[in-house]
mmCIF file of C-alpha atoms in Angstrom:
data_model
loop_
_atom_site.group_PDB
_atom_site.id
_atom_site.type_symbol
_atom_site.label_atom_id
_atom_site.label_comp_id
_atom_site.label_asym_id
_atom_site.label_seq_id
_atom_site.Cartn_x
_atom_site.Cartn_y
_atom_site.Cartn_z
ATOM 1 C CA MET M 1 41.394 239.763 101.624
ATOM 2 C CA THR M 2 39.960 240.581 97.966
ATOM 3 C CA PRO M 3 36.544 243.012 97.974
ATOM 4 C CA LEU M 4 33.513 240.311 97.119
ATOM 5 C CA ARG M 5 32.641 242.307 93.287
ATOM 6 C CA PRO M 6 29.157 243.497 92.832
ATOM 7 C CA ALA M 7 25.986 240.784 92.299
ATOM 8 C CA HIS M 8 22.753 241.203 92.531
ATOM 9 C CA ILE M 9 20.898 239.395 95.038
ATOM 10 C CA ALA M 10 17.474 238.592 95.560
ATOM 11 C CA MET M 11 15.412 238.623 98.325
ATOM 12 C CA PHE M 12 11.806 237.611 98.590
ATOM 13 C CA SER M 13 9.451 237.758 101.002
ATOM 14 C CA ILE M 14 5.285 237.878 101.541
ATOM 15 C CA ALA M 15 3.006 241.682 103.270
ATOM 16 C CA ALA M 16 3.877 240.740 106.969
ATOM 17 C CA HIS M 17 5.068 242.251 109.361
ATOM 18 C CA GLY M 18 6.404 239.987 111.202
ATOM 19 C CA HIS M 19 8.612 238.409 108.028
ATOM 20 C CA VAL M 20 9.162 241.656 106.822
ATOM 21 C CA ASN M 21 10.722 243.199 109.073
ATOM 22 C CA PRO M 22 13.367 240.914 110.668
ATOM 23 C CA SER M 23 15.431 241.505 106.882
ATOM 24 C CA LEU M 24 15.811 244.648 106.296
ATOM 25 C CA GLU M 25 19.233 245.478 107.850
ATOM 26 C CA VAL M 26 20.376 242.669 106.445
ATOM 27 C CA ILE M 27 19.328 244.156 102.762
ATOM 28 C CA ARG M 28 19.691 247.332 103.771
ATOM 29 C CA GLU M 29 23.777 246.309 104.479
ATOM 30 C CA LEU M 30 24.028 244.215 101.313
ATOM 31 C CA VAL M 31 23.087 247.640 100.170
ATOM 32 C CA ALA M 32 25.787 248.995 102.134
ATOM 33 C CA ARG M 33 28.431 246.576 100.523
ATOM 34 C CA GLY M 34 28.126 247.544 96.706
ATOM 35 C CA HIS M 35 25.555 244.496 95.754
ATOM 36 C CA ARG M 36 22.436 245.595 93.910
ATOM 37 C CA VAL M 37 19.278 243.888 95.819
ATOM 38 C CA THR M 38 16.027 243.338 94.231
ATOM 39 C CA TYR M 39 12.802 242.981 96.701
ATOM 40 C CA ALA M 40 9.527 241.273 95.565
ATOM 41 C CA ILE M 41 7.074 242.041 98.127
ATOM 42 C CA PRO M 42 3.478 242.820 97.544
ATOM 43 C CA HIS M 43 2.871 246.655 96.826
ATOM 44 C CA ILE M 44 1.924 247.113 100.543
ATOM 45 C CA PHE M 45 5.202 246.915 101.797
ATOM 46 C CA ALA M 46 7.166 248.184 98.320
ATOM 47 C CA GLU M 47 8.109 251.743 100.361
ATOM 48 C CA LYS M 48 8.651 250.501 102.895
ATOM 49 C CA VAL M 49 11.863 247.821 100.966
ATOM 50 C CA ALA M 50 12.624 250.980 99.173
ATOM 51 C CA GLU M 51 13.959 252.343 102.280
ATOM 52 C CA THR M 52 16.399 250.468 102.403
ATOM 53 C CA GLY M 53 17.342 250.766 98.832
ATOM 54 C CA ALA M 54 16.586 247.536 97.796
ATOM 55 C CA GLU M 55 14.736 248.079 94.548
ATOM 56 C CA PRO M 56 11.453 246.439 95.241
ATOM 57 C CA ARG M 57 10.010 244.380 92.579
ATOM 58 C CA PRO M 58 6.061 244.811 93.495
ATOM 59 C CA TYR M 59 3.770 241.592 92.889
ATOM 60 C CA GLU M 60 0.586 240.389 93.546
ATOM 61 C CA THR M 61 -0.975 238.588 96.210
ATOM 62 C CA THR M 62 -3.918 236.468 97.873
ATOM 63 C CA LEU M 63 -3.046 236.900 100.685
ATOM 64 C CA PRO M 64 -5.078 238.670 103.667
ATOM 65 C CA SER M 65 -3.516 242.063 104.169
ATOM 66 C CA PRO M 66 -2.116 243.473 107.520
ATOM 67 C CA ASP M 67 -4.931 246.051 108.315
ATOM 68 C CA ASP M 68 -7.430 242.718 107.803
ATOM 69 C CA ASP M 69 -9.435 241.058 110.858
ATOM 70 C CA PRO M 70 -6.828 238.732 112.137
ATOM 71 C CA GLU M 71 -10.503 236.291 111.657
ATOM 72 C CA ALA M 72 -8.952 236.307 108.020
ATOM 73 C CA TRP M 73 -6.516 233.636 109.195
ATOM 74 C CA GLY M 74 -8.586 231.181 109.990
ATOM 75 C CA THR M 75 -9.106 228.988 113.368
ATOM 76 C CA GLU M 76 -7.659 224.905 111.978
ATOM 77 C CA LEU M 77 -4.185 224.330 110.743
ATOM 78 C CA VAL M 78 -5.347 224.053 107.081
ATOM 79 C CA ASP M 79 -6.667 227.667 107.199
ATOM 80 C CA ASN M 80 -3.014 228.250 108.170
ATOM 81 C CA LEU M 81 -1.047 226.158 105.798
ATOM 82 C CA GLU M 82 -3.423 227.390 103.280
ATOM 83 C CA PRO M 83 -3.580 230.629 101.922
ATOM 84 C CA PHE M 84 0.349 230.904 101.384
ATOM 85 C CA LEU M 85 0.397 227.422 98.931
ATOM 86 C CA THR M 86 -2.680 229.390 97.474
ATOM 87 C CA ASP M 87 -0.220 232.581 97.434
ATOM 88 C CA ALA M 88 2.791 230.975 95.661
ATOM 89 C CA ILE M 89 0.637 229.296 92.744
ATOM 90 C CA HIS M 90 -0.825 232.897 92.152
ATOM 91 C CA ALA M 91 2.354 234.853 92.234
ATOM 92 C CA LEU M 92 4.572 232.087 91.034
ATOM 93 C CA PRO M 93 4.051 233.044 86.685
ATOM 94 C CA GLU M 94 3.993 237.065 87.482
ATOM 95 C CA LEU M 95 7.026 236.622 89.657
ATOM 96 C CA ALA M 96 8.825 234.189 87.157
ATOM 97 C CA ARG M 97 8.347 237.206 83.988
ATOM 98 C CA THR M 98 9.173 239.884 86.190
ATOM 99 C CA TYR M 99 13.165 238.653 86.517
ATOM 100 C CA GLU M 100 13.166 236.845 82.725
ATOM 101 C CA GLY M 101 16.327 238.689 81.599
ATOM 102 C CA ASP M 102 17.251 239.744 84.998
ATOM 103 C CA GLU M 103 18.206 236.887 86.685
ATOM 104 C CA PRO M 104 20.263 237.227 90.570
ATOM 105 C CA ASP M 105 22.678 235.385 91.212
ATOM 106 C CA LEU M 106 21.853 234.949 95.054
ATOM 107 C CA VAL M 107 18.768 233.866 96.159
ATOM 108 C CA LEU M 108 17.323 234.513 99.456
ATOM 109 C CA TYR M 109 13.746 234.393 100.679
ATOM 110 C CA ASP M 110 11.727 234.414 103.818
ATOM 111 C CA ILE M 111 10.291 231.322 104.500
ATOM 112 C CA THR M 112 6.618 231.645 103.698
ATOM 113 C CA SER M 113 7.829 232.328 99.990
ATOM 114 C CA TYR M 114 8.133 229.635 98.150
ATOM 115 C CA PRO M 115 8.357 231.422 94.324
ATOM 116 C CA ALA M 116 11.904 231.854 95.473
ATOM 117 C CA ARG M 117 12.321 228.463 95.952
ATOM 118 C CA VAL M 118 11.342 227.157 92.592
ATOM 119 C CA LEU M 119 12.849 229.336 90.694
ATOM 120 C CA ALA M 120 16.080 229.711 92.744
ATOM 121 C CA ARG M 121 16.141 225.355 91.445
ATOM 122 C CA ARG M 122 14.990 226.927 87.914
ATOM 123 C CA TRP M 123 17.281 229.530 87.183
ATOM 124 C CA GLY M 124 20.478 227.767 88.840
ATOM 125 C CA VAL M 125 21.544 230.335 92.180
ATOM 126 C CA PRO M 126 22.271 229.524 95.462
ATOM 127 C CA GLU M 127 19.763 230.123 97.616
ATOM 128 C CA ILE M 128 19.772 231.122 101.326
ATOM 129 C CA SER M 129 16.835 230.947 103.832
ATOM 130 C CA LEU M 130 15.945 233.418 106.085
ATOM 131 C CA SER M 131 14.881 232.193 109.017
ATOM 132 C CA PRO M 132 12.644 234.987 111.221
ATOM 133 C CA THR M 133 12.028 232.255 113.360
ATOM 134 C CA LEU M 134 13.043 228.350 115.372
ATOM 135 C CA VAL M 135 15.032 225.932 112.100
ATOM 136 C CA ALA M 136 14.278 222.834 111.989
ATOM 137 C CA TRP M 137 15.558 220.708 114.080
ATOM 138 C CA ASP M 138 16.676 216.946 114.241
ATOM 139 C CA GLY M 139 13.819 214.366 114.719
ATOM 140 C CA TYR M 140 11.852 217.708 114.388
ATOM 141 C CA GLU M 141 9.809 214.953 110.917
ATOM 142 C CA GLU M 142 8.434 213.149 114.207
ATOM 143 C CA GLU M 143 8.010 215.268 116.563
ATOM 144 C CA VAL M 144 6.385 218.226 114.276
ATOM 145 C CA ALA M 145 5.718 217.353 111.458
ATOM 146 C CA GLU M 146 3.967 214.218 110.999
ATOM 147 C CA PRO M 147 2.071 215.220 114.143
ATOM 148 C CA ALA M 148 1.129 217.973 111.671
ATOM 149 C CA GLN M 149 0.429 215.897 108.869
ATOM 150 C CA ALA M 150 -1.749 213.265 110.869
ATOM 151 C CA GLN M 151 -4.489 216.202 111.250
ATOM 152 C CA LEU M 152 -4.222 217.509 107.974
ATOM 153 C CA LYS M 153 -4.612 213.479 106.569
ATOM 154 C CA ALA M 154 -7.575 212.968 108.817
ATOM 155 C CA SER M 155 -9.493 215.460 106.867
ATOM 156 C CA GLU M 156 -11.163 215.824 103.137
ATOM 157 C CA ARG M 157 -9.593 219.505 102.850
ATOM 158 C CA GLY M 158 -6.597 218.539 104.179
ATOM 159 C CA ARG M 159 -5.736 215.911 101.759
ATOM 160 C CA ALA M 160 -6.385 218.543 99.398
ATOM 161 C CA TYR M 161 -4.252 220.668 100.775
ATOM 162 C CA LEU M 162 -1.693 217.492 100.971
ATOM 163 C CA ALA M 163 -1.817 217.221 97.212
ATOM 164 C CA ARG M 164 -1.825 219.763 95.441
ATOM 165 C CA PHE M 165 0.832 220.957 97.233
ATOM 166 C CA THR M 166 2.470 217.862 95.757
ATOM 167 C CA SER M 167 1.594 218.185 92.518
ATOM 168 C CA TRP M 168 2.584 222.214 92.505
ATOM 169 C CA LEU M 169 5.983 220.582 93.255
ATOM 170 C CA ALA M 170 6.555 218.161 90.798
ATOM 171 C CA GLU M 171 4.512 220.645 87.837
ATOM 172 C CA ASN M 172 7.879 222.571 88.326
ATOM 173 C CA GLY M 173 10.725 219.741 88.595
ATOM 174 C CA ILE M 174 11.065 219.224 92.298
ATOM 175 C CA ALA M 175 10.995 215.730 94.203
ATOM 176 C CA GLN M 176 10.706 216.367 97.653
ATOM 177 C CA GLY M 177 7.652 216.342 98.845
ATOM 178 C CA PRO M 178 6.094 219.479 101.364
ATOM 179 C CA ASP M 179 7.322 219.500 104.446
ATOM 180 C CA SER M 180 10.547 218.823 103.486
ATOM 181 C CA PHE M 181 11.300 221.476 101.041
ATOM 182 C CA VAL M 182 9.280 224.133 103.256
ATOM 183 C CA ALA M 183 11.575 223.094 106.753
ATOM 184 C CA ARG M 184 14.720 221.661 104.943
ATOM 185 C CA PRO M 185 16.165 224.181 103.141
ATOM 186 C CA PRO M 186 20.069 224.030 102.184
ATOM 187 C CA ARG M 187 21.410 226.994 103.525
ATOM 188 C CA SER M 188 19.410 229.605 106.333
ATOM 189 C CA LEU M 189 20.367 232.357 108.716
ATOM 190 C CA ALA M 190 18.240 232.794 111.538
ATOM 191 C CA LEU M 191 18.219 235.680 112.852
ATOM 192 C CA ILE M 192 16.781 235.149 115.616
ATOM 193 C CA PRO M 193 19.543 234.284 118.730
ATOM 194 C CA ARG M 194 20.264 231.222 119.995
ATOM 195 C CA ALA M 195 18.932 231.576 123.542
ATOM 196 C CA LEU M 196 15.298 231.250 121.554
ATOM 197 C CA GLN M 197 15.964 228.051 119.577
ATOM 198 C CA PRO M 198 14.074 225.173 120.569
ATOM 199 C CA PHE M 199 16.156 222.110 121.172
ATOM 200 C CA ALA M 200 19.297 223.892 119.510
ATOM 201 C CA ASP M 201 21.651 220.889 120.293
ATOM 202 C CA ARG M 202 19.993 218.963 117.980
ATOM 203 C CA VAL M 203 20.044 221.909 114.557
ATOM 204 C CA ASP M 204 22.217 221.267 111.541
ATOM 205 C CA GLY M 205 25.291 223.877 112.632
ATOM 206 C CA ARG M 206 26.638 223.085 108.931
ATOM 207 C CA VAL M 207 22.919 223.568 107.318
ATOM 208 C CA HIS M 208 21.253 226.464 109.764
ATOM 209 C CA THR M 209 23.323 229.009 111.172
ATOM 210 C CA PHE M 210 22.278 231.863 114.034
ATOM 211 C CA VAL M 211 23.130 235.072 114.046
ATOM 212 C CA GLY M 212 20.690 236.803 116.979
ATOM 213 C CA ALA M 213 18.885 240.041 116.173
ATOM 214 C CA CYS M 214 19.571 242.240 112.749
ATOM 215 C CA GLN M 215 17.724 245.238 114.352
ATOM 216 C CA GLY M 216 19.107 248.059 113.326
ATOM 217 C CA GLU M 217 19.472 251.278 114.839
ATOM 218 C CA ARG M 218 15.430 252.004 113.737
ATOM 219 C CA ALA M 219 15.308 255.865 113.955
ATOM 220 C CA GLU M 220 12.958 256.866 111.131
ATOM 221 C CA GLN M 221 10.683 255.263 113.761
ATOM 222 C CA GLY M 222 10.856 257.499 116.200
ATOM 223 C CA GLU M 223 12.184 257.875 119.644
ATOM 224 C CA TRP M 224 10.108 257.708 123.617
ATOM 225 C CA GLU M 225 10.606 260.029 126.008
ATOM 226 C CA ARG M 226 10.617 258.316 129.819
ATOM 227 C CA PRO M 227 7.735 260.622 131.102
ATOM 228 C CA ALA M 228 8.860 262.136 134.535
ATOM 229 C CA GLY M 229 8.359 260.781 137.357
ATOM 230 C CA ALA M 230 8.193 257.816 135.306
ATOM 231 C CA HIS M 231 10.081 255.367 137.997
ATOM 232 C CA LYS M 232 8.949 252.078 136.095
ATOM 233 C CA VAL M 233 7.902 251.648 132.647
ATOM 234 C CA LEU M 234 5.365 248.944 131.171
ATOM 235 C CA LEU M 235 5.437 248.493 127.285
ATOM 236 C CA VAL M 236 2.112 246.366 125.929
ATOM 237 C CA SER M 237 1.919 245.188 122.587
ATOM 238 C CA LEU M 238 0.884 242.016 120.620
ATOM 239 C CA GLY M 239 2.357 242.947 117.961
ATOM 240 C CA SER M 240 0.782 244.034 114.152
ATOM 241 C CA ALA M 241 -1.496 241.017 113.580
ATOM 242 C CA PHE M 242 -3.380 239.148 116.384
ATOM 243 C CA THR M 243 -4.538 242.909 118.575
ATOM 244 C CA LYS M 244 -8.017 242.644 118.076
ATOM 245 C CA GLN M 245 -8.653 241.742 122.397
ATOM 246 C CA PRO M 246 -10.406 244.961 123.992
ATOM 247 C CA ASP M 247 -11.077 242.649 126.841
ATOM 248 C CA PHE M 248 -7.424 242.165 127.900
ATOM 249 C CA TYR M 249 -5.878 245.750 126.949
ATOM 250 C CA ARG M 250 -8.622 246.474 129.691
ATOM 251 C CA GLU M 251 -7.516 243.732 132.399
ATOM 252 C CA CYS M 252 -3.706 245.723 131.720
ATOM 253 C CA VAL M 253 -5.701 249.068 132.361
ATOM 254 C CA LYS M 254 -7.247 248.267 135.575
ATOM 255 C CA ALA M 255 -4.521 246.166 136.347
ATOM 256 C CA PHE M 256 -1.583 248.964 136.022
ATOM 257 C CA GLY M 257 -3.419 251.797 135.871
ATOM 258 C CA ASP M 258 -2.918 254.566 138.564
ATOM 259 C CA LEU M 259 -0.007 252.206 140.013
ATOM 260 C CA PRO M 260 2.068 254.225 142.006
ATOM 261 C CA GLY M 261 5.275 254.429 139.666
ATOM 262 C CA TRP M 262 4.649 253.058 137.048
ATOM 263 C CA HIS M 263 4.075 254.437 133.558
ATOM 264 C CA MET M 264 2.243 252.144 131.129
ATOM 265 C CA VAL M 265 2.480 252.053 126.888
ATOM 266 C CA LEU M 266 -0.077 250.744 125.826
ATOM 267 C CA GLN M 267 -0.360 249.770 122.206
ATOM 268 C CA ILE M 268 -3.937 248.247 121.002
ATOM 269 C CA GLY M 269 -3.342 248.295 117.038
ATOM 270 C CA LYS M 270 -5.921 248.667 113.596
ATOM 271 C CA HIS M 271 -8.612 246.766 114.913
ATOM 272 C CA VAL M 272 -9.357 248.057 118.805
ATOM 273 C CA ASP M 273 -10.503 251.978 118.952
ATOM 274 C CA ALA M 274 -9.526 253.654 122.319
ATOM 275 C CA ALA M 275 -12.768 254.576 123.210
ATOM 276 C CA GLU M 276 -13.243 250.522 124.135
ATOM 277 C CA LEU M 277 -11.063 251.090 127.174
ATOM 278 C CA GLY M 278 -13.103 253.225 129.119
ATOM 279 C CA GLU M 279 -11.884 256.034 130.872
ATOM 280 C CA VAL M 280 -7.883 255.760 131.224
ATOM 281 C CA PRO M 281 -5.658 256.468 133.840
ATOM 282 C CA ALA M 282 -2.811 259.271 133.359
ATOM 283 C CA ASN M 283 -0.561 257.099 133.780
ATOM 284 C CA VAL M 284 -1.255 255.026 130.939
ATOM 285 C CA GLU M 285 -0.457 256.421 127.674
ATOM 286 C CA VAL M 286 -2.833 254.539 124.192
ATOM 287 C CA HIS M 287 -2.042 254.204 121.114
ATOM 288 C CA ARG M 288 -2.807 252.637 117.381
ATOM 289 C CA TRP M 289 1.511 251.865 117.304
ATOM 290 C CA VAL M 290 4.346 252.599 118.916
ATOM 291 C CA PRO M 291 8.779 252.674 118.002
ATOM 292 C CA GLN M 292 8.544 249.322 120.220
ATOM 293 C CA LEU M 293 12.555 249.052 119.799
ATOM 294 C CA ALA M 294 12.376 252.826 121.109
ATOM 295 C CA VAL M 295 10.486 252.116 124.541
ATOM 296 C CA LEU M 296 12.045 248.661 124.363
ATOM 297 C CA ARG M 297 15.121 250.143 125.139
ATOM 298 C CA LYS M 298 13.663 252.217 128.710
ATOM 299 C CA ALA M 299 11.433 249.789 129.790
ATOM 300 C CA ASP M 300 11.305 247.445 132.659
ATOM 301 C CA ALA M 301 8.596 245.147 131.711
ATOM 302 C CA PHE M 302 7.332 243.977 128.697
ATOM 303 C CA ILE M 303 3.771 242.078 128.034
ATOM 304 C CA THR M 304 4.354 240.050 124.578
ATOM 305 C CA HIS M 305 2.330 238.516 122.180
ATOM 306 C CA ALA M 306 6.253 236.432 122.071
ATOM 307 C CA GLY M 307 6.125 236.865 118.682
ATOM 308 C CA ALA M 308 9.819 235.784 117.497
ATOM 309 C CA GLY M 309 10.203 239.625 116.784
ATOM 310 C CA GLY M 310 9.119 241.077 120.162
ATOM 311 C CA SER M 311 10.203 238.114 122.012
ATOM 312 C CA GLN M 312 13.703 238.692 120.810
ATOM 313 C CA GLU M 313 14.093 242.682 121.036
ATOM 314 C CA GLY M 314 12.795 242.065 124.620
ATOM 315 C CA LEU M 315 15.948 239.709 125.135
ATOM 316 C CA ALA M 316 18.134 242.922 123.311
ATOM 317 C CA THR M 317 16.993 244.956 125.015
ATOM 318 C CA ALA M 318 17.578 242.794 128.616
ATOM 319 C CA THR M 319 13.528 243.746 129.214
ATOM 320 C CA PRO M 320 11.929 240.852 131.509
ATOM 321 C CA MET M 321 8.660 239.508 129.704
ATOM 322 C CA VAL M 322 5.560 238.533 130.593
ATOM 323 C CA ALA M 323 4.477 236.190 127.002
ATOM 324 C CA VAL M 324 0.739 236.414 126.542
ATOM 325 C CA PRO M 325 0.312 234.331 123.463
ATOM 326 C CA GLN M 326 -2.164 234.209 120.603
ATOM 327 C CA ALA M 327 -0.889 232.419 118.045
ATOM 328 C CA THR M 328 0.820 229.958 115.731
ATOM 329 C CA ASP M 329 4.619 229.713 117.264
ATOM 330 C CA GLN M 330 4.208 232.343 119.525
ATOM 331 C CA PHE M 331 3.136 229.982 122.354
ATOM 332 C CA GLY M 332 6.235 227.282 121.784
ATOM 333 C CA ASN M 333 8.332 230.964 122.312
ATOM 334 C CA ALA M 334 6.996 231.645 125.603
ATOM 335 C CA ASP M 335 7.960 228.288 126.910
ATOM 336 C CA MET M 336 11.084 229.168 125.180
ATOM 337 C CA LEU M 337 11.776 232.134 127.400
ATOM 338 C CA GLN M 338 9.756 230.565 130.562
ATOM 339 C CA GLY M 339 12.579 228.589 130.448
ATOM 340 C CA LEU M 340 15.174 231.149 129.757
ATOM 341 C CA GLY M 341 13.953 232.224 133.597
ATOM 342 C CA VAL M 342 13.335 235.696 132.345
ATOM 343 C CA ALA M 343 9.727 235.885 131.376
ATOM 344 C CA ARG M 344 6.199 234.244 132.418
ATOM 345 C CA HIS M 345 4.286 232.817 130.477
ATOM 346 C CA LEU M 346 0.461 233.551 130.807
ATOM 347 C CA PRO M 347 -2.169 232.158 128.782
ATOM 348 C CA ARG M 348 -4.521 234.444 127.221
ATOM 349 C CA GLU M 349 -7.194 233.085 130.130
ATOM 350 C CA GLU M 350 -5.646 233.735 133.306
ATOM 351 C CA ALA M 351 -4.390 237.047 131.756
ATOM 352 C CA THR M 352 -6.833 238.448 134.025
ATOM 353 C CA ALA M 353 -5.880 241.963 136.491
ATOM 354 C CA GLU M 354 -4.905 240.307 139.010
ATOM 355 C CA ALA M 355 -2.642 237.533 137.263
ATOM 356 C CA LEU M 356 -1.030 240.247 134.923
ATOM 357 C CA ARG M 357 0.481 242.610 138.477
ATOM 358 C CA GLU M 358 1.797 239.741 140.344
ATOM 359 C CA ALA M 359 3.543 238.847 137.330
ATOM 360 C CA VAL M 360 5.297 241.712 136.024
ATOM 361 C CA LEU M 361 5.788 242.701 139.720
ATOM 362 C CA ALA M 362 7.758 239.490 140.284
ATOM 363 C CA LEU M 363 10.001 239.525 137.589
ATOM 364 C CA ALA M 364 11.444 243.519 137.349
ATOM 365 C CA GLU M 365 12.025 243.164 141.169
ATOM 366 C CA ASP M 366 14.692 240.008 140.664
ATOM 367 C CA PRO M 367 18.160 240.458 140.039
ATOM 368 C CA GLU M 368 18.322 236.733 139.190
ATOM 369 C CA VAL M 369 16.237 237.633 136.067
ATOM 370 C CA ALA M 370 18.094 240.784 135.880
ATOM 371 C CA ARG M 371 21.427 238.534 135.895
ATOM 372 C CA ARG M 372 19.699 235.909 132.919
ATOM 373 C CA LEU M 373 18.954 238.762 130.905
ATOM 374 C CA SER M 374 22.471 240.617 130.345
ATOM 375 C CA GLY M 375 24.314 237.579 130.487
ATOM 376 C CA ILE M 376 21.162 236.750 127.214
ATOM 377 C CA GLN M 377 21.728 240.457 126.015
ATOM 378 C CA ALA M 378 25.956 239.887 125.763
ATOM 379 C CA SER M 379 26.006 236.522 124.156
ATOM 380 C CA MET M 380 23.184 238.530 121.124
ATOM 381 C CA ALA M 381 25.859 240.655 120.379
ATOM 382 C CA ALA M 382 28.251 237.896 120.104
ATOM 383 C CA GLU M 383 26.366 236.507 117.061
ATOM 384 C CA GLY M 384 27.356 239.342 115.002
ATOM 385 C CA GLY M 385 23.937 240.240 113.341
ATOM 386 C CA THR M 386 22.968 242.227 110.515
ATOM 387 C CA ARG M 387 27.156 242.694 109.700
ATOM 388 C CA MET M 388 27.235 238.582 109.864
ATOM 389 C CA ALA M 389 24.189 237.802 108.245
ATOM 390 C CA ALA M 390 25.769 240.679 104.743
ATOM 391 C CA ASP M 391 29.561 238.300 105.581
ATOM 392 C CA LEU M 392 27.430 234.756 105.363
ATOM 393 C CA ILE M 393 25.974 235.239 102.798
ATOM 394 C CA GLU M 394 29.060 237.356 100.705
ATOM 395 C CA GLU M 395 29.804 234.084 101.226
ATOM 396 C CA GLU M 396 27.908 232.011 99.842
ATOM 397 C CA LEU M 397 28.537 234.362 96.978
ATOM 398 C CA ALA M 398 31.839 233.669 96.600
ATOM 399 C CA LYS M 399 31.567 229.977 96.857
ATOM 400 C CA VAL M 400 29.267 229.776 93.545
ATOM 401 C CA ARG M 401 32.423 232.373 92.035
ATOM 402 C CA ALA M 402 34.728 230.254 92.682
ATOM 403 C CA GLU M 403 33.024 226.728 92.165
ATOM 404 C CA ARG M 404 32.037 228.543 88.202
ATOM 405 C CA SER M 405 35.669 230.265 87.753
#
């Protein structure tokens, strides 16, 4: 096969770990294959992007920072949606200027980066969504989008949001409505395993391809060693955003502190001080951040918020999980994991020390859970991951070049 001529590929994302991290290994692989990759990203993530070999194209964002209190995102549906539209309207002119005279051959974008799709159509180049979470299925509109629309239309603010989004799309020559624009890309690579996708048999395989976890080795994040005498290891992490949960962390310490044979690694994030946990037993180590994948490779159980990243890392390392979701898609992921028979969905209000301990011990000692995890781990490896994603992106490039020649 003749090697593909190098291209200029532009990636667009927002300043959120859960949206940037899934794409990084794909970007690193494309750079390694000789492509020039530019990556439009807010300044706070520019250095992280540069480590892949891509060229950061920093832009100003109006979205809350990853360092902000998670309460900045509000509690209502419109609170969660409105900031992305406001940011898109603000960022589009700057991003257009940034790429003027250096338009790419192909656009990759995170699902929250609305300006990327507008620009791809303006430039007349292919666009591929790199989805870090579930994708739409046949029936999604009736089952998910329409109820959400009804909720938005029930308030003046929600109606104003929908009207503003529709108007912005029309001003940029896009006839789609907001739901279709966000949920129905022309081509999509789902950076999650098929096992985590609801109604996977109803997903259009001509549009969406599940390439599974694109995790890489992450050696730059450091290693973690199991302490001597630790028979079993438990990791507790609520990810990078919704971590302001001191009461929950205290329940975890109560559940596993001094539990014979168990060692707990507790990640508390930036919004909780370790002193708030009180006296911590010797078998518990507390950190603001840990190299999660490195710990999971040696862990026997995982208490997680069930974000898309953490969920697939648990599956990829065949680690039984107790899912305590905090927000957004985490509730659905928790149900999916429980349905696979590899996790227990424990609602936040039920996550007492007793319930957490009972769930972890039951999962860690169940040979059927281990068998199911092993099977999912093998199926994920077969999905292809990073190399498959890069192959499919190059396939789209080759296709458009053939059409233009």
